[in-house]
């Protein structure tokens, strides 16, 4: 996957995840997750690395199903009925489908965004998709800054440990760490925006490119595979009778 254009990863992600938005069932989401896990080693992401990068999603995803479980469409056996809250067999099924849907959309992002070079991404956005230069430069800068978050977090942890702050309550410690990381990111973004504006990035049209970015046969093959994976997920859900369009969920 290192020879695949970064734009292909974006388009393939859109082709794979967008069709999944038309239904809310656990079968299509499960098939999509299984295809993503099976394709991860082919994309250069081992299963261990996938688990290491995706475990925060697995912790956050169940939260998305709570509103559907409490206030979703009611049907079947009712387990809890208290005011506006009604937990039923159907609402729990929809909540489970929502959780799987979040993972089915988020896991491909983890797989396809691995090992993406910001410069190659900018070349592809500018030359292949013909996007405005300001948007392209901002995207490249944001992607580059995103890769520095991990090193910033590690530096802050070592600094606080050296000052003896790491021995406080765990919840308070992580909240203060997140706030410090937010402040550091905002300061860096402000300085970067000022520096880029002073150098005229995105102000002049018709800039030349040091490298040519094109789509090759492997890029079209990847997009076809992504579209086929989405079609397979929806087709299996429809064949098994679990296909549930979003407009049927009230």
GROMACS .gro file of C-alpha atoms in nm:
model
  250
    1UNK     CA    1   0.000   0.000   0.000
    2UNK     CA    2   0.302   0.231   0.013
    3UNK     CA    3   0.276   0.282  -0.365
    4UNK     CA    4  -0.090   0.382  -0.344
    5UNK     CA    5  -0.167   0.750  -0.386
    6UNK     CA    6  -0.293   0.911  -0.062
    7UNK     CA    7  -0.591   1.045  -0.257
    8UNK     CA    8  -0.681   0.684  -0.337
    9UNK     CA    9  -0.698   0.613   0.035
   10UNK     CA   10  -0.944   0.901   0.080
   11UNK     CA   11  -1.159   0.799  -0.215
   12UNK     CA   12  -1.147   0.434  -0.113
   13UNK     CA   13  -1.250   0.525   0.238
   14UNK     CA   14  -1.545   0.723   0.101
   15UNK     CA   15  -1.647   0.437  -0.128
   16UNK     CA   16  -1.630   0.187   0.157
   17UNK     CA   17  -1.799   0.383   0.437
   18UNK     CA   18  -2.057   0.604   0.259
   19UNK     CA   19  -2.285   0.318   0.144
   20UNK     CA   20  -2.289   0.188   0.501
   21UNK     CA   21  -2.470   0.505   0.606
   22UNK     CA   22  -2.795   0.404   0.435
   23UNK     CA   23  -2.869   0.117   0.671
   24UNK     CA   24  -2.868   0.054   1.045
   25UNK     CA   25  -2.820  -0.316   1.102
   26UNK     CA   26  -2.557  -0.524   1.273
   27UNK     CA   27  -2.494  -0.765   0.984
   28UNK     CA   28  -2.356  -0.515   0.732
   29UNK     CA   29  -2.147  -0.349   1.004
   30UNK     CA   30  -2.007  -0.683   1.118
   31UNK     CA   31  -1.914  -0.779   0.762
   32UNK     CA   32  -1.745  -0.440   0.711
   33UNK     CA   33  -1.546  -0.479   1.033
   34UNK     CA   34  -1.441  -0.832   0.936
   35UNK     CA   35  -1.328  -0.715   0.591
   36UNK     CA   36  -1.132  -0.430   0.749
   37UNK     CA   37  -0.955  -0.660   0.993
   38UNK     CA   38  -0.871  -0.911   0.718
   39UNK     CA   39  -0.742  -0.636   0.488
   40UNK     CA   40  -0.532  -0.462   0.754
   41UNK     CA   41  -0.215  -0.676   0.706
   42UNK     CA   42  -0.239  -0.624   0.329
   43UNK     CA   43  -0.246  -0.247   0.390
   44UNK     CA   44   0.070  -0.268   0.602
   45UNK     CA   45  -0.106  -0.258   0.941
   46UNK     CA   46  -0.055  -0.570   1.150
   47UNK     CA   47  -0.333  -0.690   1.376
   48UNK     CA   48  -0.130  -0.597   1.684
   49UNK     CA   49  -0.075  -0.247   1.553
   50UNK     CA   50  -0.442  -0.220   1.458
   51UNK     CA   51  -0.545  -0.316   1.810
   52UNK     CA   52  -0.295  -0.071   1.959
   53UNK     CA   53  -0.428   0.216   1.748
   54UNK     CA   54  -0.798   0.126   1.768
   55UNK     CA   55  -0.845   0.050   2.137
   56UNK     CA   56  -0.962   0.408   2.218
   57UNK     CA   57  -1.236   0.364   1.956
   58UNK     CA   58  -1.347   0.044   2.120
   59UNK     CA   59  -1.386   0.229   2.449
   60UNK     CA   60  -1.572   0.527   2.301
   61UNK     CA   61  -1.797   0.338   2.055
   62UNK     CA   62  -2.034   0.191   2.321
   63UNK     CA   63  -2.117   0.545   2.434
   64UNK     CA   64  -2.277   0.615   2.096
   65UNK     CA   65  -2.534   0.340   2.153
   66UNK     CA   66  -2.664   0.469   2.487
   67UNK     CA   67  -2.908   0.732   2.344
   68UNK     CA   68  -3.048   0.478   2.098
   69UNK     CA   69  -3.096   0.223   2.376
   70UNK     CA   70  -3.279   0.472   2.599
   71UNK     CA   71  -3.477   0.678   2.348
   72UNK     CA   72  -3.472   0.474   2.027
   73UNK     CA   73  -3.755   0.306   1.843
   74UNK     CA   74  -3.945   0.074   2.072
   75UNK     CA   75  -4.051  -0.276   1.980
   76UNK     CA   76  -4.068  -0.628   2.116
   77UNK     CA   77  -4.029  -0.694   2.487
   78UNK     CA   78  -3.999  -0.381   2.705
   79UNK     CA   79  -3.740  -0.408   2.982
   80UNK     CA   80  -3.746  -0.056   3.129
   81UNK     CA   81  -4.022   0.203   3.101
   82UNK     CA   82  -3.965   0.522   3.297
   83UNK     CA   83  -4.094   0.851   3.158
   84UNK     CA   84  -3.932   0.920   2.823
   85UNK     CA   85  -3.691   0.631   2.874
   86UNK     CA   86  -3.806   0.304   2.725
   87UNK     CA   87  -3.557   0.023   2.683
   88UNK     CA   88  -3.694  -0.250   2.462
   89UNK     CA   89  -3.569  -0.540   2.259
   90UNK     CA   90  -3.569  -0.335   1.939
   91UNK     CA   91  -3.398  -0.031   2.093
   92UNK     CA   92  -3.118  -0.252   2.229
   93UNK     CA   93  -3.078  -0.412   1.888
   94UNK     CA   94  -3.054  -0.069   1.725
   95UNK     CA   95  -2.806   0.046   1.991
   96UNK     CA   96  -2.587  -0.255   1.920
   97UNK     CA   97  -2.606  -0.177   1.548
   98UNK     CA   98  -2.503   0.184   1.614
   99UNK     CA   99  -2.196   0.073   1.811
  100UNK     CA  100  -2.092  -0.163   1.531
  101UNK     CA  101  -2.160   0.109   1.275
  102UNK     CA  102  -1.921   0.347   1.451
  103UNK     CA  103  -1.649   0.081   1.448
  104UNK     CA  104  -1.724  -0.008   1.083
  105UNK     CA  105  -1.668   0.355   0.983
  106UNK     CA  106  -1.377   0.435   1.215
  107UNK     CA  107  -1.160   0.123   1.172
  108UNK     CA  108  -1.105   0.177   0.796
  109UNK     CA  109  -0.981   0.526   0.881
  110UNK     CA  110  -0.721   0.372   1.114
  111UNK     CA  111  -0.613   0.126   0.844
  112UNK     CA  112  -0.607   0.357   0.542
  113UNK     CA  113  -0.452   0.654   0.722
  114UNK     CA  114  -0.143   0.459   0.829
  115UNK     CA  115   0.191   0.562   0.680
  116UNK     CA  116   0.050   0.856   0.483
  117UNK     CA  117   0.314   1.115   0.396
  118UNK     CA  118   0.177   1.471   0.438
  119UNK     CA  119   0.368   1.597   0.133
  120UNK     CA  120   0.232   1.317  -0.089
  121UNK     CA  121  -0.114   1.392   0.044
  122UNK     CA  122  -0.080   1.758  -0.048
  123UNK     CA  123   0.044   1.674  -0.398
  124UNK     CA  124  -0.251   1.443  -0.453
  125UNK     CA  125  -0.510   1.689  -0.325
  126UNK     CA  126  -0.371   1.966  -0.542
  127UNK     CA  127  -0.295   1.779  -0.864
  128UNK     CA  128  -0.551   1.497  -0.867
  129UNK     CA  129  -0.853   1.650  -0.693
  130UNK     CA  130  -0.768   2.009  -0.799
  131UNK     CA  131  -0.856   2.152  -0.457
  132UNK     CA  132  -0.777   2.516  -0.366
  133UNK     CA  133  -0.422   2.578  -0.253
  134UNK     CA  134  -0.521   2.728   0.083
  135UNK     CA  135  -0.722   2.419   0.169
  136UNK     CA  136  -0.441   2.188   0.056
  137UNK     CA  137  -0.171   2.371   0.252
  138UNK     CA  138  -0.392   2.386   0.562
  139UNK     CA  139  -0.463   2.013   0.535
  140UNK     CA  140  -0.095   1.926   0.501
  141UNK     CA  141  -0.006   2.148   0.798
  142UNK     CA  142  -0.283   1.996   1.012
  143UNK     CA  143  -0.181   1.642   0.917
  144UNK     CA  144   0.180   1.721   1.001
  145UNK     CA  145   0.085   1.869   1.337
  146UNK     CA  146  -0.130   1.566   1.412
  147UNK     CA  147   0.175   1.342   1.392
  148UNK     CA  148   0.343   1.554   1.661
  149UNK     CA  149   0.070   1.504   1.921
  150UNK     CA  150   0.217   1.176   2.043
  151UNK     CA  151   0.564   1.325   2.093
  152UNK     CA  152   0.411   1.630   2.266
  153UNK     CA  153   0.212   1.406   2.497
  154UNK     CA  154   0.519   1.202   2.589
  155UNK     CA  155   0.723   1.519   2.652
  156UNK     CA  156   0.451   1.659   2.880
  157UNK     CA  157   0.429   1.331   3.073
  158UNK     CA  158   0.805   1.327   3.134
  159UNK     CA  159   0.805   1.693   3.233
  160UNK     CA  160   0.525   1.646   3.486
  161UNK     CA  161   0.686   1.333   3.624
  162UNK     CA  162   1.012   1.523   3.673
  163UNK     CA  163   0.825   1.791   3.868
  164UNK     CA  164   0.637   1.536   4.079
  165UNK     CA  165   0.291   1.612   3.939
  166UNK     CA  166   0.231   1.263   3.800
  167UNK     CA  167   0.149   1.121   4.146
  168UNK     CA  168  -0.182   1.308   4.176
  169UNK     CA  169  -0.524   1.153   4.109
  170UNK     CA  170  -0.539   0.971   3.777
  171UNK     CA  171  -0.855   1.145   3.653
  172UNK     CA  172  -0.728   1.489   3.747
  173UNK     CA  173  -0.387   1.409   3.599
  174UNK     CA  174  -0.524   1.307   3.258
  175UNK     CA  175  -0.763   1.605   3.244
  176UNK     CA  176  -0.476   1.845   3.318
  177UNK     CA  177  -0.261   1.665   3.062
  178UNK     CA  178  -0.532   1.698   2.796
  179UNK     CA  179  -0.578   2.068   2.877
  180UNK     CA  180  -0.203   2.130   2.852
  181UNK     CA  181  -0.192   1.946   2.519
  182UNK     CA  182  -0.481   2.160   2.392
  183UNK     CA  183  -0.305   2.483   2.492
  184UNK     CA  184   0.020   2.370   2.330
  185UNK     CA  185  -0.164   2.277   2.009
  186UNK     CA  186  -0.342   2.613   1.989
  187UNK     CA  187  -0.018   2.804   2.041
  188UNK     CA  188   0.161   2.602   1.775
  189UNK     CA  189  -0.130   2.643   1.532
  190UNK     CA  190  -0.125   3.022   1.582
  191UNK     CA  191   0.248   3.046   1.521
  192UNK     CA  192   0.225   2.819   1.217
  193UNK     CA  193  -0.062   3.020   1.067
  194UNK     CA  194   0.130   3.345   1.115
  195UNK     CA  195   0.446   3.202   0.959
  196UNK     CA  196   0.258   3.058   0.660
  197UNK     CA  197   0.071   3.384   0.603
  198UNK     CA  198   0.398   3.581   0.615
  199UNK     CA  199   0.555   3.353   0.355
  200UNK     CA  200   0.256   3.382   0.121
  201UNK     CA  201   0.142   3.021   0.126
  202UNK     CA  202  -0.183   2.982  -0.064
  203UNK     CA  203  -0.184   3.345  -0.179
  204UNK     CA  204  -0.046   3.295  -0.528
  205UNK     CA  205  -0.202   3.063  -0.782
  206UNK     CA  206  -0.017   2.853  -1.032
  207UNK     CA  207   0.264   2.727  -0.808
  208UNK     CA  208   0.473   2.451  -0.959
  209UNK     CA  209   0.512   2.108  -0.798
  210UNK     CA  210   0.838   1.929  -0.733
  211UNK     CA  211   0.672   1.588  -0.775
  212UNK     CA  212   0.400   1.472  -1.009
  213UNK     CA  213   0.101   1.296  -0.850
  214UNK     CA  214  -0.108   1.066  -1.069
  215UNK     CA  215  -0.343   0.773  -1.027
  216UNK     CA  216  -0.221   0.438  -1.156
  217UNK     CA  217  -0.380   0.099  -1.208
  218UNK     CA  218  -0.324  -0.005  -0.848
  219UNK     CA  219  -0.512   0.304  -0.732
  220UNK     CA  220  -0.819   0.217  -0.939
  221UNK     CA  221  -0.791  -0.145  -0.821
  222UNK     CA  222  -0.796  -0.031  -0.457
  223UNK     CA  223  -1.104   0.184  -0.518
  224UNK     CA  224  -1.280  -0.106  -0.690
  225UNK     CA  225  -1.201  -0.335  -0.396
  226UNK     CA  226  -1.333  -0.079  -0.147
  227UNK     CA  227  -1.656  -0.036  -0.344
  228UNK     CA  228  -1.692  -0.414  -0.372
  229UNK     CA  229  -1.645  -0.450   0.005
  230UNK     CA  230  -1.925  -0.201   0.073
  231UNK     CA  231  -2.150  -0.374  -0.181
  232UNK     CA  232  -2.078  -0.712  -0.021
  233UNK     CA  233  -2.167  -0.579   0.325
  234UNK     CA  234  -2.499  -0.437   0.208
  235UNK     CA  235  -2.571  -0.740  -0.008
  236UNK     CA  236  -2.522  -0.987   0.276
  237UNK     CA  237  -2.742  -0.776   0.504
  238UNK     CA  238  -3.015  -0.765   0.239
  239UNK     CA  239  -2.986  -1.139   0.164
  240UNK     CA  240  -3.014  -1.237   0.530
  241UNK     CA  241  -3.311  -1.005   0.582
  242UNK     CA  242  -3.142  -0.772   0.832
  243UNK     CA  243  -3.116  -0.474   0.596
  244UNK     CA  244  -3.279  -0.180   0.776
  245UNK     CA  245  -3.281   0.154   0.588
  246UNK     CA  246  -3.230   0.461   0.798
  247UNK     CA  247  -3.562   0.611   0.688
  248UNK     CA  248  -3.740   0.312   0.846
  249UNK     CA  249  -3.593   0.393   1.190
  250UNK     CA  250  -3.806   0.650   1.369
   0.00000   0.00000   0.00000
